[in-house]
Short mmCIF file of C-alpha atoms and ligand atoms in Angstrom, two decimals:
data_model
loop_
_atom_site.label_atom_id
_atom_site.label_comp_id
_atom_site.label_asym_id
_atom_site.label_seq_id
_atom_site.Cartn_x
_atom_site.Cartn_y
_atom_site.Cartn_z
CA UNK A 23 -15.20 0.58 -15.88
CA UNK A 24 -11.72 -0.70 -15.11
CA UNK A 25 -11.21 -3.64 -12.79
CA UNK A 26 -11.91 -2.96 -9.15
CA UNK A 27 -13.63 -0.05 -7.50
CA UNK A 28 -11.58 2.46 -5.56
CA UNK A 29 -12.47 2.73 -1.87
CA UNK A 30 -13.81 6.24 -1.17
CA UNK A 31 -11.22 7.16 1.50
CA UNK A 32 -8.43 6.16 -0.86
CA UNK A 33 -9.77 8.42 -3.57
CA UNK A 34 -10.07 11.26 -1.01
CA UNK A 35 -6.50 10.87 0.27
CA UNK A 36 -5.05 10.79 -3.24
CA UNK A 37 -7.13 13.82 -4.30
CA UNK A 38 -6.36 15.75 -1.13
CA UNK A 39 -2.61 15.10 -1.45
CA UNK A 40 -2.49 15.89 -5.15
CA UNK A 41 -4.57 19.01 -4.49
CA UNK A 42 -1.47 20.59 -2.90
CA UNK A 43 0.77 19.86 -5.87
CA UNK A 44 1.61 22.34 -8.63
CA UNK A 45 -0.68 21.84 -11.61
CA UNK A 46 1.31 20.40 -14.49
CA UNK A 47 2.65 16.96 -15.31
CA UNK A 48 2.25 14.09 -12.82
CA UNK A 49 4.04 10.80 -13.45
CA UNK A 50 2.41 7.45 -12.65
CA UNK A 51 4.65 4.39 -13.09
CA UNK A 52 3.25 0.87 -12.48
CA UNK A 53 -0.19 2.30 -13.20
CA UNK A 54 -1.98 -1.11 -13.22
CA UNK A 55 -5.70 -0.46 -13.12
CA UNK A 56 -5.32 3.33 -13.35
CA UNK A 57 -6.54 3.75 -9.76
CA UNK A 58 -4.47 6.90 -9.34
CA UNK A 59 -5.48 8.35 -12.70
CA UNK A 60 -9.14 7.70 -11.87
CA UNK A 61 -8.72 9.33 -8.44
CA UNK A 62 -7.23 12.57 -9.78
CA UNK A 63 -9.27 12.77 -12.99
CA UNK A 64 -10.50 16.29 -13.70
CA UNK A 65 -8.02 18.02 -11.34
CA UNK A 66 -6.05 19.63 -14.15
CA UNK A 67 -2.95 17.42 -14.18
CA UNK A 68 -1.25 16.16 -17.32
CA UNK A 69 -0.98 12.46 -16.42
CA UNK A 70 1.93 10.47 -17.82
CA UNK A 71 1.53 6.77 -17.09
CA UNK A 72 3.49 3.60 -17.71
CA UNK A 73 3.43 -0.11 -16.94
CA UNK A 74 4.63 -3.37 -18.49
CA UNK A 75 1.55 -5.58 -18.45
CA UNK A 76 -0.47 -6.53 -21.52
CA UNK A 77 -3.74 -5.49 -19.88
CA UNK A 78 -2.59 -2.07 -18.65
CA UNK A 79 -0.84 -1.38 -21.93
CA UNK A 80 -3.99 -2.14 -23.92
CA UNK A 81 -5.97 0.37 -21.83
CA UNK A 82 -3.14 2.94 -21.75
CA UNK A 83 -2.58 2.85 -25.49
CA UNK A 84 -6.29 3.13 -26.19
CA UNK A 85 -6.64 6.09 -23.78
CA UNK A 86 -3.82 7.87 -25.61
CA UNK A 87 -5.19 7.03 -29.05
CA UNK A 88 -2.33 4.74 -30.01
CA UNK A 89 -2.98 1.47 -31.84
CA UNK A 90 -3.37 -1.17 -29.14
CA UNK A 91 -1.15 -3.60 -31.06
CA UNK A 92 -2.51 -6.83 -29.57
CA UNK A 93 -3.64 -9.81 -31.69
CA UNK A 94 -5.02 -13.27 -31.07
CA UNK A 95 -2.24 -15.87 -31.28
CA UNK A 96 -2.43 -18.12 -34.31
CA UNK A 97 -2.44 -21.23 -32.14
CA UNK A 98 -5.47 -19.89 -30.21
CA UNK A 99 -7.56 -19.21 -33.34
CA UNK A 100 -9.25 -22.65 -33.35
CA UNK A 101 -10.52 -22.29 -29.81
CA UNK A 102 -11.05 -18.54 -29.69
CA UNK A 103 -11.77 -17.58 -33.31
CA UNK A 104 -15.16 -16.29 -32.13
CA UNK A 105 -13.36 -13.29 -30.58
CA UNK A 106 -11.86 -12.20 -33.90
CA UNK A 107 -14.65 -9.81 -34.91
CA UNK A 108 -14.31 -7.92 -31.62
CA UNK A 109 -10.62 -7.15 -32.13
CA UNK A 110 -10.38 -3.70 -33.75
CA UNK A 111 -6.98 -2.54 -32.39
CA UNK A 112 -8.91 -0.01 -30.27
CA UNK A 113 -11.67 -0.06 -27.68
CA UNK A 114 -13.01 -3.41 -28.98
CA UNK A 115 -9.68 -5.10 -28.24
CA UNK A 116 -9.50 -3.45 -24.80
CA UNK A 117 -13.02 -4.72 -23.96
CA UNK A 118 -12.04 -8.21 -25.15
CA UNK A 119 -8.99 -8.27 -22.88
CA UNK A 120 -11.01 -6.99 -19.94
CA UNK A 121 -13.58 -9.71 -20.32
CA UNK A 122 -10.76 -12.14 -21.09
CA UNK A 123 -9.36 -11.69 -17.56
CA UNK A 124 -12.57 -13.36 -16.36
CA UNK A 125 -12.79 -16.42 -18.63
CA UNK A 126 -9.49 -17.12 -20.41
CA UNK A 127 -8.12 -19.05 -17.44
CA UNK A 128 -10.84 -21.65 -18.17
CA UNK A 129 -9.77 -22.25 -21.79
CA UNK A 130 -8.32 -25.74 -22.28
CA UNK A 131 -9.18 -26.75 -18.69
CA UNK A 132 -11.23 -29.81 -17.92
CA UNK A 133 -14.19 -29.84 -15.57
CA UNK A 134 -17.81 -28.81 -15.57
CA UNK A 135 -17.18 -25.45 -14.00
CA UNK A 136 -14.63 -24.38 -16.63
CA UNK A 137 -16.87 -25.62 -19.44
CA UNK A 138 -19.80 -23.67 -18.04
CA UNK A 139 -17.79 -20.42 -17.69
CA UNK A 140 -16.57 -20.68 -21.25
CA UNK A 141 -19.99 -21.55 -22.68
CA UNK A 142 -21.65 -18.64 -20.91
CA UNK A 143 -19.10 -16.12 -22.26
CA UNK A 144 -19.31 -17.55 -25.75
CA UNK A 145 -23.12 -17.54 -25.82
CA UNK A 146 -23.46 -14.03 -24.40
CA UNK A 147 -20.36 -12.59 -26.02
CA UNK A 148 -21.92 -9.96 -28.24
CA UNK A 149 -24.00 -8.44 -25.46
CA UNK A 150 -21.22 -8.52 -22.86
CA UNK A 151 -18.71 -7.08 -25.30
CA UNK A 152 -21.01 -4.27 -26.44
CA UNK A 153 -21.77 -3.34 -22.81
CA UNK A 154 -18.08 -3.23 -21.94
CA UNK A 155 -17.29 -1.07 -24.98
CA UNK A 156 -20.05 1.32 -23.95
CA UNK A 157 -18.82 1.59 -20.36
CA UNK A 158 -15.24 2.13 -21.49
CA UNK A 159 -16.32 4.86 -23.88
CA UNK A 160 -17.89 6.76 -20.97
CA UNK A 161 -14.59 6.91 -19.04
CA UNK A 162 -13.47 10.36 -17.88
CA UNK A 163 -9.81 9.37 -17.52
CA UNK A 164 -7.52 11.36 -19.78
CA UNK A 165 -3.84 10.61 -20.12
CA UNK A 166 -1.24 12.94 -21.62
CA UNK A 167 0.91 9.91 -22.48
CA UNK A 168 1.24 6.20 -21.89
CA UNK A 169 4.44 4.22 -22.35
CA UNK A 170 5.16 0.52 -22.10
CA UNK A 171 8.33 0.66 -20.04
CA UNK A 172 10.05 -0.83 -17.04
CA UNK A 173 9.68 1.39 -13.97
CA UNK A 174 13.44 1.39 -13.33
CA UNK A 175 14.35 3.02 -16.63
CA UNK A 176 11.18 5.12 -16.89
CA UNK A 177 11.74 6.83 -13.55
CA UNK A 178 15.17 7.94 -14.69
CA UNK A 179 13.54 10.01 -17.44
CA UNK A 180 11.02 11.69 -15.11
CA UNK A 181 12.02 15.30 -14.31
CA UNK A 182 13.53 15.51 -10.77
CA UNK A 183 11.00 18.03 -9.46
CA UNK A 184 7.84 16.53 -10.98
CA UNK A 185 5.34 14.77 -8.70
CA UNK A 186 5.34 10.96 -8.88
CA UNK A 187 2.32 9.02 -7.71
CA UNK A 188 2.54 5.22 -7.79
CA UNK A 189 1.43 2.00 -6.14
CA UNK A 190 4.39 -0.11 -7.26
CA UNK A 191 4.83 -3.78 -6.41
CA UNK A 192 6.20 -3.71 -2.84
CA UNK A 193 7.78 -7.14 -3.12
CA UNK A 194 9.62 -8.74 -6.02
CA UNK A 195 7.87 -11.18 -8.40
CA UNK A 196 4.18 -11.90 -8.59
CA UNK A 197 2.65 -9.57 -11.15
CA UNK A 198 3.84 -11.55 -14.15
CA UNK A 199 1.52 -14.43 -13.17
CA UNK A 200 -1.56 -12.22 -13.04
CA UNK A 201 -1.95 -11.82 -16.77
CA UNK A 202 -0.64 -15.23 -17.85
CA UNK A 203 -4.01 -16.26 -19.40
CA UNK A 204 -3.99 -13.09 -21.56
CA UNK A 205 -0.37 -13.63 -22.61
CA UNK A 206 -1.18 -17.27 -23.47
CA UNK A 207 -3.73 -16.32 -26.14
CA UNK A 208 -2.63 -12.86 -27.34
CA UNK A 209 0.57 -11.65 -28.91
CA UNK A 210 1.98 -8.13 -28.68
CA UNK A 211 5.24 -6.16 -28.69
CA UNK A 212 5.84 -7.13 -25.05
CA UNK A 213 8.70 -5.27 -23.33
CA UNK A 214 11.76 -7.17 -22.22
CA UNK A 215 12.57 -6.64 -18.57
CA UNK A 216 13.84 -8.51 -15.55
CA UNK A 217 11.16 -9.08 -12.89
CA UNK A 218 11.72 -6.78 -9.91
CA UNK A 219 13.78 -8.31 -7.12
CA UNK A 220 13.24 -7.26 -3.50
CA UNK A 221 16.30 -4.99 -3.80
CA UNK A 222 14.86 -3.40 -6.94
CA UNK A 223 11.62 -2.70 -5.08
CA UNK A 224 13.59 -0.82 -2.43
CA UNK A 225 15.43 1.27 -5.02
CA UNK A 226 12.21 2.00 -6.93
CA UNK A 227 10.68 3.24 -3.68
CA UNK A 228 13.79 5.36 -3.15
CA UNK A 229 13.46 6.89 -6.62
CA UNK A 230 9.76 7.68 -6.03
CA UNK A 231 10.23 9.25 -2.60
CA UNK A 232 13.43 11.18 -3.40
CA UNK A 233 11.60 14.26 -4.73
CA UNK A 234 9.50 17.14 -3.42
CA UNK A 235 6.07 15.68 -4.26
CA UNK A 236 5.18 12.00 -4.15
CA UNK A 237 2.52 9.57 -3.03
CA UNK A 238 2.75 5.81 -2.76
CA UNK A 239 0.67 3.08 -1.18
CA UNK A 240 0.92 -0.57 -0.37
CA UNK A 241 -0.79 -3.35 1.47
CA UNK A 242 2.42 -3.66 3.49
CA UNK A 243 3.35 -1.48 6.42
CA UNK A 244 6.80 -0.03 5.62
CA UNK A 245 8.59 1.14 8.78
CA UNK A 246 10.95 3.39 6.78
CA UNK A 247 7.99 5.36 5.50
CA UNK A 248 6.25 5.78 8.88
CA UNK A 249 6.97 9.50 9.08
CA UNK A 250 5.06 9.87 5.82
CA UNK A 251 2.05 7.72 6.67
CA UNK A 252 -1.08 9.62 5.61
CA UNK A 253 -3.78 7.04 6.08
CA UNK A 254 -4.64 3.42 6.67
CA UNK A 255 -7.61 2.21 4.68
CA UNK A 256 -9.66 -0.90 5.21
CA UNK A 257 -12.15 -1.26 2.37
CA UNK A 258 -14.20 -3.75 4.39
CA UNK A 259 -13.82 -4.87 8.01
CA UNK A 260 -12.09 -8.09 6.91
CA UNK A 261 -10.00 -6.62 4.09
CA UNK A 262 -6.25 -6.25 4.55
CA UNK A 263 -5.29 -2.66 5.40
CA UNK A 264 -3.84 -0.43 2.72
CA UNK A 265 -1.19 2.07 3.79
CA UNK A 266 -0.87 5.42 2.00
CA UNK A 267 2.34 7.42 2.30
CA UNK A 268 2.95 10.89 0.87
CA UNK A 269 5.43 13.74 0.90
CA UNK A 270 3.14 16.58 1.89
CA UNK A 271 -0.43 16.15 2.91
CA UNK A 272 -2.62 16.36 5.97
CA UNK A 273 -2.84 13.15 7.95
CA UNK A 274 -6.21 11.54 7.36
CA UNK A 275 -6.64 8.68 9.72
CA UNK A 276 -4.41 8.82 12.70
CA UNK A 277 -2.51 5.59 12.84
CA UNK A 278 0.14 4.92 15.49
CA UNK A 279 3.13 7.01 14.53
CA UNK A 280 6.49 6.61 16.17
CA UNK A 281 8.40 9.55 17.62
CA UNK A 282 11.65 10.18 15.77
CA UNK A 283 14.59 11.98 17.36
CA UNK A 284 17.73 12.66 15.35
CA UNK A 285 20.92 10.90 16.49
CA UNK A 286 23.89 13.19 15.98
CA UNK A 287 26.59 10.72 17.09
CA UNK A 288 28.82 9.66 14.16
CA UNK A 289 28.43 6.15 12.74
CA UNK A 290 31.15 3.86 11.46
CA UNK A 291 31.40 4.44 7.71
CA UNK A 292 33.15 2.91 4.72
CA UNK A 293 36.89 3.49 5.00
CA UNK A 294 36.74 3.78 8.87
CA UNK A 295 38.77 1.27 10.86
CA UNK A 296 36.87 -0.24 13.80
CA UNK A 297 38.90 0.18 17.00
CA UNK A 298 38.39 -1.00 20.59
CA UNK A 299 37.32 -0.69 23.31
CA UNK A 300 33.59 -1.12 22.76
CA UNK A 301 31.11 0.84 24.86
CA UNK A 302 27.34 0.76 25.31
CA UNK A 303 24.95 3.72 25.58
CA UNK A 304 21.24 3.72 26.22
CA UNK A 305 19.01 5.16 23.48
CA UNK A 306 15.79 7.10 23.97
CA UNK A 307 12.76 5.62 22.11
CA UNK A 308 12.87 8.36 19.43
CA UNK A 309 16.59 7.80 18.83
CA UNK A 310 16.06 4.05 18.53
CA UNK A 311 13.23 4.61 16.04
CA UNK A 312 15.42 6.94 13.96
CA UNK A 313 18.26 4.39 13.78
CA UNK A 314 15.91 1.48 13.18
CA UNK A 315 14.15 3.30 10.33
CA UNK A 316 17.53 4.02 8.77
CA UNK A 317 19.16 0.59 9.01
CA UNK A 318 16.69 -2.17 9.65
CA UNK A 319 15.30 -4.23 6.79
CA UNK A 320 11.92 -2.64 5.82
CA UNK A 321 10.27 -6.06 5.85
CA UNK A 322 10.83 -6.50 9.58
CA UNK A 323 7.86 -5.28 11.58
CA UNK A 324 8.73 -2.96 14.46
CA UNK A 325 8.01 -3.77 18.10
CA UNK A 326 8.15 -1.61 21.22
CA UNK A 327 11.49 -1.96 23.01
CA UNK A 328 11.95 -1.73 26.78
CA UNK A 329 15.70 -1.30 26.48
CA UNK A 330 17.49 0.04 23.38
CA UNK A 331 21.26 0.21 23.34
CA UNK A 332 23.78 1.68 20.89
CA UNK A 333 27.09 -0.15 20.49
CA UNK A 334 30.04 2.22 19.94
CA UNK A 335 33.67 1.61 19.07
CA UNK A 336 36.73 3.24 20.69
CA UNK A 337 36.34 6.22 18.34
CA UNK A 338 32.83 6.87 19.73
CA UNK A 339 31.19 5.81 16.44
CA UNK A 340 27.95 3.84 16.46
CA UNK A 341 28.44 0.29 15.13
CA UNK A 342 24.91 -0.93 15.63
CA UNK A 343 21.97 -1.22 17.98
CA UNK A 344 20.17 -3.91 19.94
CA UNK A 345 16.83 -3.71 21.70
CA UNK A 346 15.54 -6.05 24.39
CA UNK A 347 12.34 -6.83 26.22
CA UNK A 348 11.75 -9.30 29.07
CA UNK A 349 10.46 -12.65 27.72
CA UNK A 350 6.82 -13.20 28.59
CA UNK A 351 6.91 -16.82 29.69
CA UNK A 352 10.54 -17.42 30.67
CA UNK A 353 11.47 -15.35 33.73
CA UNK A 354 15.25 -15.40 33.31
CA UNK A 355 15.22 -14.74 29.55
CA UNK A 356 15.62 -11.51 27.58
CA UNK A 357 14.05 -11.32 24.14
CA UNK A 358 16.09 -9.58 21.42
CA UNK A 359 13.49 -7.48 19.58
CA UNK A 360 15.94 -6.20 17.03
CA UNK A 361 19.65 -6.06 16.46
CA UNK A 362 21.29 -4.46 13.49
CA UNK A 363 24.59 -3.03 12.33
CA UNK A 364 25.08 0.32 10.62
CA UNK A 365 25.86 0.24 6.89
CA UNK A 366 27.70 0.64 4.64
CA UNK A 367 31.02 -0.15 6.35
CA UNK A 368 34.09 -2.16 5.38
CA UNK A 369 32.97 -5.01 7.68
CA UNK A 370 30.52 -7.40 6.01
CA UNK A 371 30.02 -9.39 9.25
CA UNK A 372 29.52 -6.43 11.58
CA UNK A 373 26.05 -7.69 12.52
CA UNK A 374 27.67 -10.71 14.21
CA UNK A 375 29.55 -8.34 16.52
CA UNK A 376 26.25 -6.74 17.56
CA UNK A 377 24.86 -10.19 18.46
CA UNK A 378 27.98 -10.96 20.51
CA UNK A 379 27.65 -7.63 22.31
CA UNK A 380 23.92 -8.15 22.93
CA UNK A 381 24.75 -11.40 24.76
CA UNK A 382 27.70 -9.99 26.74
CA UNK A 383 27.99 -9.64 30.53
CA UNK A 384 27.66 -5.85 30.20
CA UNK A 385 24.40 -6.20 28.19
CA UNK A 386 23.19 -8.72 30.79
CA UNK A 387 23.71 -6.12 33.55
CA UNK A 388 21.74 -3.51 31.60
CA UNK A 389 18.88 -5.98 31.10
CA UNK A 390 18.83 -6.99 34.75
CA UNK A 391 18.68 -3.35 35.79
CA UNK A 392 15.96 -2.50 33.25
CA UNK A 393 13.77 -5.57 33.90
CA UNK A 394 14.50 -5.88 37.67
CA UNK A 395 15.13 -9.60 37.42
CA UNK A 396 17.93 -12.04 36.93
CA UNK A 397 18.64 -12.70 33.23
CA UNK A 398 20.63 -15.74 32.11
CA UNK A 399 19.49 -16.35 28.55
CA UNK A 400 18.40 -14.65 25.35
CA UNK A 401 15.92 -15.66 22.69
CA UNK A 402 15.03 -14.13 19.36
CA UNK A 403 13.13 -14.74 16.15
CA UNK A 404 14.58 -14.34 12.69
CA UNK A 405 12.56 -14.15 9.50
CA UNK A 406 14.50 -15.54 6.59
CA UNK A 407 14.22 -17.11 3.17
CA UNK A 408 17.04 -19.45 4.18
CA UNK A 409 16.62 -22.35 6.59
CA UNK A 410 19.22 -20.76 8.91
CA UNK A 411 20.03 -17.15 9.75
CA UNK A 412 23.55 -16.27 8.64
CA UNK A 413 23.67 -13.62 11.36
CA UNK A 414 22.93 -15.93 14.30
CA UNK A 415 24.65 -19.04 12.93
CA UNK A 416 27.52 -20.04 15.23
CA UNK A 417 26.38 -17.60 17.95
CA UNK A 418 22.92 -18.77 19.03
CA UNK A 419 21.24 -22.18 18.88
CA UNK A 420 18.45 -22.78 16.34
CA UNK A 421 15.66 -24.06 18.52
CA UNK A 422 12.70 -24.15 16.14
CA UNK A 423 12.08 -23.63 12.42
CA UNK A 424 8.55 -23.08 11.11
CA UNK A 425 6.92 -21.53 8.04
CA UNK A 426 6.86 -17.75 8.31
CA UNK A 427 3.67 -16.03 9.38
CA UNK A 428 5.00 -12.73 7.98
CA UNK A 429 4.64 -11.84 4.30
CA UNK A 430 7.79 -11.99 2.22
CA UNK A 431 9.68 -14.62 4.21
CA UNK A 432 9.80 -18.41 3.97
CA UNK A 433 10.93 -19.29 7.48
CA UNK A 434 10.46 -18.16 11.02
CA UNK A 435 13.50 -19.24 13.02
CA UNK A 436 13.61 -19.27 16.82
CA UNK A 437 17.06 -18.88 18.34
CA UNK A 438 18.20 -19.21 21.94
CA UNK A 439 21.50 -18.68 23.72
CA UNK A 440 23.28 -18.00 26.97
CA UNK A 441 23.86 -14.50 28.22
CA UNK A 442 26.78 -13.08 30.13
CA UNK A 443 29.41 -15.68 29.24
CA UNK A 444 31.81 -13.15 27.70
CA UNK A 445 32.70 -9.52 28.27
CA UNK A 446 32.59 -6.75 25.68
CA UNK A 447 36.36 -6.96 25.29
CA UNK A 448 36.16 -10.73 24.70
CA UNK A 449 33.30 -10.21 22.24
CA UNK A 450 35.45 -7.88 20.17
CA UNK A 451 38.41 -10.24 20.31
CA UNK A 452 36.30 -13.24 19.27
CA UNK A 453 34.67 -11.34 16.43
CA UNK A 454 37.96 -9.82 15.19
CA UNK A 455 39.49 -13.30 14.96
CA UNK A 456 36.63 -14.99 13.08
CA UNK A 457 34.65 -12.36 11.24
CA UNK A 458 36.40 -9.02 11.61
CA UNK A 459 38.54 -8.92 8.48
CA UNK A 460 37.63 -5.77 6.54
CA UNK A 461 36.51 -6.17 2.96
CA UNK A 462 39.46 -5.95 0.57
CA UNK A 463 38.87 -3.43 -2.17
CA UNK A 464 40.03 -4.50 -5.61
CA UNK A 465 41.25 -2.19 -8.32
CA UNK A 466 42.17 0.65 -5.93
C1 LIG B 525 0.24 -2.76 -7.29
S1 LIG B 525 0.01 -2.81 -9.02
C2 LIG B 525 -0.45 -1.23 -9.44
C3 LIG B 525 -1.73 -0.80 -8.89
C4 LIG B 525 -2.26 0.33 -9.66
N1 LIG B 525 -1.91 1.62 -9.20
C5 LIG B 525 -3.74 0.21 -9.81
O1 LIG B 525 -4.34 1.19 -10.13
O2 LIG B 525 -4.26 -0.84 -9.67
C6 LIG B 525 1.60 -2.93 -9.62
C7 LIG B 525 1.77 -2.75 -11.11
O3 LIG B 525 3.15 -2.75 -11.37
C8 LIG B 525 3.38 -3.32 -12.63
N2 LIG B 525 4.77 -3.75 -12.72
C9 LIG B 525 5.32 -4.88 -12.23
N3 LIG B 525 6.64 -4.92 -12.53
C10 LIG B 525 6.91 -3.78 -13.23
C11 LIG B 525 8.10 -3.24 -13.82
N4 LIG B 525 9.26 -3.88 -13.74
N5 LIG B 525 8.00 -2.04 -14.44
C12 LIG B 525 6.82 -1.39 -14.51
N6 LIG B 525 5.67 -1.85 -13.99
C13 LIG B 525 5.72 -3.03 -13.34
C14 LIG B 525 2.37 -4.44 -12.72
O4 LIG B 525 2.11 -4.75 -14.08
C15 LIG B 525 1.17 -3.84 -12.00
O5 LIG B 525 0.31 -3.27 -12.91
#
C-alpha cells in the first residue's frame, strides 16, 4: 500500500507500547508514510495525524474523506497531460502522486534511462494506476482527523495528557527535498512554515516526550533518551539501526543501557555569581551519565570514561564536568572524552573555564593517579559545523581538520595541548579576565 514496508519488530514494539495506553485519541505529528497509523490499526484508537508534505497530505485528506485539493500545474500540462484523467480529487489523485514519486524525477531529464522510465510509466499507466487505486482502497487504516500543519504549532493544540506517537525529523532540513518532483508538477494549498532547525528538532522532541504517554523513533541514537530506549531494530543485517524510545513499555531488545544515578549537588544557575576557589570532585559512572544526559549536546555520541570529574565553584555548585581516558597510542597523553558546562547560567563562555580546568596541574595529578602513568599532554576531538571550535579556540592547538564521520556535523577537529602548566586558581584568574564577564541583562 503506502511506501515502504514496516519491519515486523517495529510494528510489534509500537503495538506493544500503545497496548498499555488508555483507549481514546492518539496524536501522530510528522506522520509521513503513516507507519505508526498502520502499526496500531484496529487497536481502538482515534488517530489524529498531521504533516506538511504534499504526498502525506494527499493520503491523509483522502483517508479522512476531505477533497485532496491537488492539481496538475498548468506549465506541466504539455508534458503530463496524460495524467489528467486519473486526477479525481480523491483516491485517483492519491494513486497518481504515489506512482509519481517513482517517475516524476525523470521528467525533463536527458538520458536513455530517464526516457525509458518515463516511457514505461506512460505506456502502462492505466494498468499501474488501476492497481494502485485497488490496493489503496483495501487499506485498513482509519484516521479520526488529518491536518496539514507544522508540528510546532500542532503540538501546542494537542491535549497535555493525550498520547503522542511520532517519528519526527531528528535533524533540521532534508524532508523538503524529498517531494520536490511532486511539488514541481502539482499545485496545492501548501502550508507556509520555516524548515525545522536543529534547535527546533530538540524542542519538538521535548514537546513529544513531556507527557505521560509517548513513543518516538529515529535512525539516530539520542543519548538523552537512553533511559527510554525500548528497542533497536535492524531491518536487514546491513541496514542502519532504528532506535525506538517510549514512555512506558517493556524493553524489547536489550541494548546497552547506561546506569543513571541522580546528582543532588546544586549547579550554578542563572542569577548565581561564580566565586572562587575552584575544586574538583570525582564522579561515579552513573553520576557522570546523569550529568552528561542533562547537559551534553544530544548529537555527541557517548564514550566510556575512565575518569569523570565535576568542577565546583567556591559555593560548592557544579560548573561543569570533564571526563578523561588514557590515549591509546601516545603514552603521556590524556584524551578528553567530553567536557561541558552546566546551563543556563549568566556566563556564556563557561565551557572555556572547564577546558582550562581539565588541563590544569590538579587535573593532571588526577589523571596520573587514575592511569598510573606520567601525563604531559591532552588531546580531544570536536565535531562542529564551523572550521574551528569556539570552545577550544585560544586554549588548545588545532592539529587536524577533516570531514566529519558523524552524522549532523561538517568537520571533525583534532585538538592538542599541554597539561599542567597552570593551577586551578590561575585557570580561574585567566578565564575571569578574558571570558568571565557575566551576560548583561537588558530591560531589567
Ligand atoms: C521521519 S519522517 C516520518 C516518518 C513517518 N512516521 C512514516 O511513517 O514514515 C518525518 C516527517 O516529518 C515531516 N515534517 C518535516 N518537517 C515538518 C514540520 N515542520 N511540521 C510537520 N511535519 C514535518 C516530513 O514531511 C516527513 O513526513
